[in-house]
Each structure stands twice: as C-alpha cells, then as structure tokens.
C-alpha cells in the first residue's frame, strides 16, 4: 500500500501533455521539417530550424560542424541530478530523391488522403521533429 501511494504521488507530479491542444503547433513543426531539403550536404538547414525553435523555448544549443553544410546541433536541459539523464539522438539527413517518381513535391509536406506526403515523412530520419513535441509544444 505504501509503495502504491509513493508511486501514485510520483505520477501525479508528471505533467500531462494535451496533444489535442498542441496539435496545430506539432503539425506546423512536422511539416516545416519535411519541407527542408536535407539531402546529404544540406543538413545544416535542419539544424538552423531546430536551433531557432529550441532557443525560442529557452533551451540553449550548440552547433558542431566539420563541414559547415553538415552541422549537428546539441541542446541540453540541465537537471538537478536527482534523476538519470536522457539522451535523444537523431540524424537530420535524407537520401536523395528522384522528383519525377513522386506524385507530389517530395519536399512539399502536402496533406493528401489524410497523410502528409514528403521525403522521409514517415521514417526515423525525421525523428528530429518528434523531439520537439515534448519540449517545445
């Protein structure tokens, strides 16, 4: 019974996310990232977008790049040491695209048939957009 009370109290302190309330903003970020042509050599375009969004939320960022067109961004939320750290890692590039084989613009983030169409719209290479949901929406 004591364990249940402690567990229930711990869960009560976790803020819940109102996904419906944040749906418009989540969709906006999702589509904005799909619209960025981040084929190999253009990754910095995504990094610039992520930096802007994260810093607008007060989350400090640092950029690292051996090649200025292929940058990486690191954002850190410092804790107080009471819990284990969490690392969220994603890549920002997508493989090349043959536009003539697409029924829509592959970087258009077109809403069609209840889906968002675009290069890597449904893959982990766009994991970056998912990382924005819990921290920035």
mmCIF file of C-alpha atoms in Angstrom:
data_model
loop_
_atom_site.group_PDB
_atom_site.id
_atom_site.type_symbol
_atom_site.label_atom_id
_atom_site.label_comp_id
_atom_site.label_asym_id
_atom_site.label_seq_id
_atom_site.Cartn_x
_atom_site.Cartn_y
_atom_site.Cartn_z
ATOM 1 C CA UNK A 1 0.000 0.000 0.000
ATOM 2 C CA UNK A 2 2.830 2.425 0.838
ATOM 3 C CA UNK A 3 4.586 1.599 -2.442
ATOM 4 C CA UNK A 4 1.354 2.312 -4.326
ATOM 5 C CA UNK A 5 0.934 5.662 -2.559
ATOM 6 C CA UNK A 6 4.536 6.670 -3.351
ATOM 7 C CA UNK A 7 4.148 5.580 -6.977
ATOM 8 C CA UNK A 8 0.818 7.370 -7.340
ATOM 9 C CA UNK A 9 2.311 10.542 -5.852
ATOM 10 C CA UNK A 10 5.251 10.361 -8.254
ATOM 11 C CA UNK A 11 2.934 10.009 -11.272
ATOM 12 C CA UNK A 12 0.785 12.884 -10.046
ATOM 13 C CA UNK A 13 3.829 15.182 -10.338
ATOM 14 C CA UNK A 14 4.428 14.356 -14.015
ATOM 15 C CA UNK A 15 2.742 17.000 -16.149
ATOM 16 C CA UNK A 16 0.498 15.574 -18.832
ATOM 17 C CA UNK A 17 0.633 16.808 -22.408
ATOM 18 C CA UNK A 18 -2.600 17.950 -24.010
ATOM 19 C CA UNK A 19 -1.907 16.568 -27.502
ATOM 20 C CA UNK A 20 -5.125 18.000 -28.971
ATOM 21 C CA UNK A 21 -4.285 21.490 -27.725
ATOM 22 C CA UNK A 22 -0.808 21.258 -29.262
ATOM 23 C CA UNK A 23 -1.848 19.544 -32.494
ATOM 24 C CA UNK A 24 -1.572 22.675 -34.662
ATOM 25 C CA UNK A 25 1.923 23.532 -33.427
ATOM 26 C CA UNK A 26 3.118 19.921 -33.698
ATOM 27 C CA UNK A 27 1.832 19.710 -37.261
ATOM 28 C CA UNK A 28 3.485 23.035 -38.093
ATOM 29 C CA UNK A 29 6.909 21.785 -36.927
ATOM 30 C CA UNK A 30 6.417 18.420 -38.607
ATOM 31 C CA UNK A 31 5.576 19.950 -41.960
ATOM 32 C CA UNK A 32 8.318 22.584 -41.704
ATOM 33 C CA UNK A 33 10.939 19.868 -41.212
ATOM 34 C CA UNK A 34 9.620 17.731 -44.073
ATOM 35 C CA UNK A 35 9.793 20.801 -46.320
ATOM 36 C CA UNK A 36 13.517 21.241 -45.714
ATOM 37 C CA UNK A 37 15.663 19.597 -48.378
ATOM 38 C CA UNK A 38 18.170 17.924 -46.095
ATOM 39 C CA UNK A 39 19.709 15.549 -48.605
ATOM 40 C CA UNK A 40 23.368 14.804 -47.836
ATOM 41 C CA UNK A 41 25.299 18.057 -47.710
ATOM 42 C CA UNK A 42 22.302 20.155 -46.660
ATOM 43 C CA UNK A 43 21.851 19.037 -43.039
ATOM 44 C CA UNK A 44 22.642 22.497 -41.665
ATOM 45 C CA UNK A 45 19.252 23.676 -42.944
ATOM 46 C CA UNK A 46 17.537 21.398 -40.429
ATOM 47 C CA UNK A 47 19.999 22.359 -37.687
ATOM 48 C CA UNK A 48 19.182 26.043 -38.213
ATOM 49 C CA UNK A 49 15.463 25.335 -37.911
ATOM 50 C CA UNK A 50 15.899 23.212 -34.779
ATOM 51 C CA UNK A 51 18.156 25.836 -33.158
ATOM 52 C CA UNK A 52 15.577 28.550 -33.782
ATOM 53 C CA UNK A 53 12.746 26.518 -32.270
ATOM 54 C CA UNK A 54 14.732 25.271 -29.270
ATOM 55 C CA UNK A 55 16.214 28.669 -28.428
ATOM 56 C CA UNK A 56 12.770 30.309 -28.701
ATOM 57 C CA UNK A 57 11.740 27.921 -25.900
ATOM 58 C CA UNK A 58 14.751 28.957 -23.804
ATOM 59 C CA UNK A 59 16.700 25.762 -24.483
ATOM 60 C CA UNK A 60 20.374 26.548 -25.113
ATOM 61 C CA UNK A 61 22.014 24.962 -28.147
ATOM 62 C CA UNK A 62 25.496 24.443 -29.539
ATOM 63 C CA UNK A 63 26.384 23.681 -33.127
ATOM 64 C CA UNK A 64 29.283 21.492 -34.225
ATOM 65 C CA UNK A 65 30.457 21.020 -37.806
ATOM 66 C CA UNK A 66 33.486 19.654 -39.599
ATOM 67 C CA UNK A 67 31.732 20.727 -42.807
ATOM 68 C CA UNK A 68 29.638 23.904 -42.463
ATOM 69 C CA UNK A 69 26.890 22.376 -44.639
ATOM 70 C CA UNK A 70 26.613 19.262 -42.474
ATOM 71 C CA UNK A 71 26.276 20.678 -38.961
ATOM 72 C CA UNK A 72 24.997 18.980 -35.820
ATOM 73 C CA UNK A 73 23.086 20.625 -33.017
ATOM 74 C CA UNK A 74 23.194 19.749 -29.330
ATOM 75 C CA UNK A 75 20.562 21.056 -26.928
ATOM 76 C CA UNK A 76 20.776 20.483 -23.212
ATOM 77 C CA UNK A 77 18.273 20.806 -20.419
ATOM 78 C CA UNK A 78 20.187 20.627 -17.177
ATOM 79 C CA UNK A 79 18.595 18.714 -14.370
ATOM 80 C CA UNK A 80 19.272 18.840 -10.668
ATOM 81 C CA UNK A 81 20.930 15.428 -10.541
ATOM 82 C CA UNK A 82 18.018 13.688 -8.845
ATOM 83 C CA UNK A 83 17.173 11.613 -11.922
ATOM 84 C CA UNK A 84 19.105 9.807 -14.596
ATOM 85 C CA UNK A 85 19.941 11.801 -17.727
ATOM 86 C CA UNK A 86 18.137 11.237 -21.003
ATOM 87 C CA UNK A 87 19.739 11.496 -24.432
ATOM 88 C CA UNK A 88 17.618 11.968 -27.537
ATOM 89 C CA UNK A 89 19.624 11.451 -30.708
ATOM 90 C CA UNK A 90 18.517 11.802 -34.312
ATOM 91 C CA UNK A 91 20.007 12.321 -37.719
ATOM 92 C CA UNK A 92 18.830 15.100 -39.996
ATOM 93 C CA UNK A 93 19.718 13.916 -43.482
ATOM 94 C CA UNK A 94 17.586 12.092 -46.024
ATOM 95 C CA UNK A 95 18.704 10.141 -49.060
ATOM 96 C CA UNK A 96 18.469 11.725 -52.484
ATOM 97 C CA UNK A 97 15.174 11.926 -54.281
ATOM 98 C CA UNK A 98 14.021 11.364 -57.846
ATOM 99 C CA UNK A 99 11.353 14.041 -58.105
ATOM 100 C CA UNK A 100 9.909 12.635 -61.328
ATOM 101 C CA UNK A 101 8.863 9.475 -59.465
ATOM 102 C CA UNK A 102 6.845 11.371 -56.876
ATOM 103 C CA UNK A 103 3.117 12.103 -57.305
ATOM 104 C CA UNK A 104 3.646 15.276 -55.192
ATOM 105 C CA UNK A 105 6.560 17.585 -54.380
ATOM 106 C CA UNK A 106 8.790 15.416 -52.128
ATOM 107 C CA UNK A 107 9.630 18.464 -50.001
ATOM 108 C CA UNK A 108 6.144 19.957 -50.097
ATOM 109 C CA UNK A 109 4.708 18.294 -46.977
ATOM 110 C CA UNK A 110 1.471 18.042 -48.942
ATOM 111 C CA UNK A 111 -1.573 16.956 -46.958
ATOM 112 C CA UNK A 112 -3.313 14.330 -49.095
ATOM 113 C CA UNK A 113 -5.653 11.442 -48.258
ATOM 114 C CA UNK A 114 -5.243 12.049 -44.526
ATOM 115 C CA UNK A 115 -1.441 11.859 -44.676
ATOM 116 C CA UNK A 116 1.447 14.252 -45.007
ATOM 117 C CA UNK A 117 3.397 13.369 -48.134
ATOM 118 C CA UNK A 118 7.072 14.147 -48.323
ATOM 119 C CA UNK A 119 10.582 12.737 -48.356
ATOM 120 C CA UNK A 120 11.118 10.806 -45.114
ATOM 121 C CA UNK A 121 7.757 11.950 -43.707
ATOM 122 C CA UNK A 122 7.273 8.548 -42.088
ATOM 123 C CA UNK A 123 10.789 7.474 -41.194
ATOM 124 C CA UNK A 124 13.148 7.890 -38.297
ATOM 125 C CA UNK A 125 15.261 10.321 -40.283
ATOM 126 C CA UNK A 126 12.651 12.863 -39.332
ATOM 127 C CA UNK A 127 12.881 11.821 -35.692
ATOM 128 C CA UNK A 128 14.084 15.371 -35.083
ATOM 129 C CA UNK A 129 10.556 16.673 -35.409
ATOM 130 C CA UNK A 130 9.382 14.217 -32.766
ATOM 131 C CA UNK A 131 11.963 15.506 -30.319
ATOM 132 C CA UNK A 132 10.372 18.939 -30.481
ATOM 133 C CA UNK A 133 6.953 17.699 -29.409
ATOM 134 C CA UNK A 134 7.541 17.069 -25.703
ATOM 135 C CA UNK A 135 9.872 20.006 -25.113
ATOM 136 C CA UNK A 136 8.557 22.747 -27.343
ATOM 137 C CA UNK A 137 4.815 22.294 -27.847
#
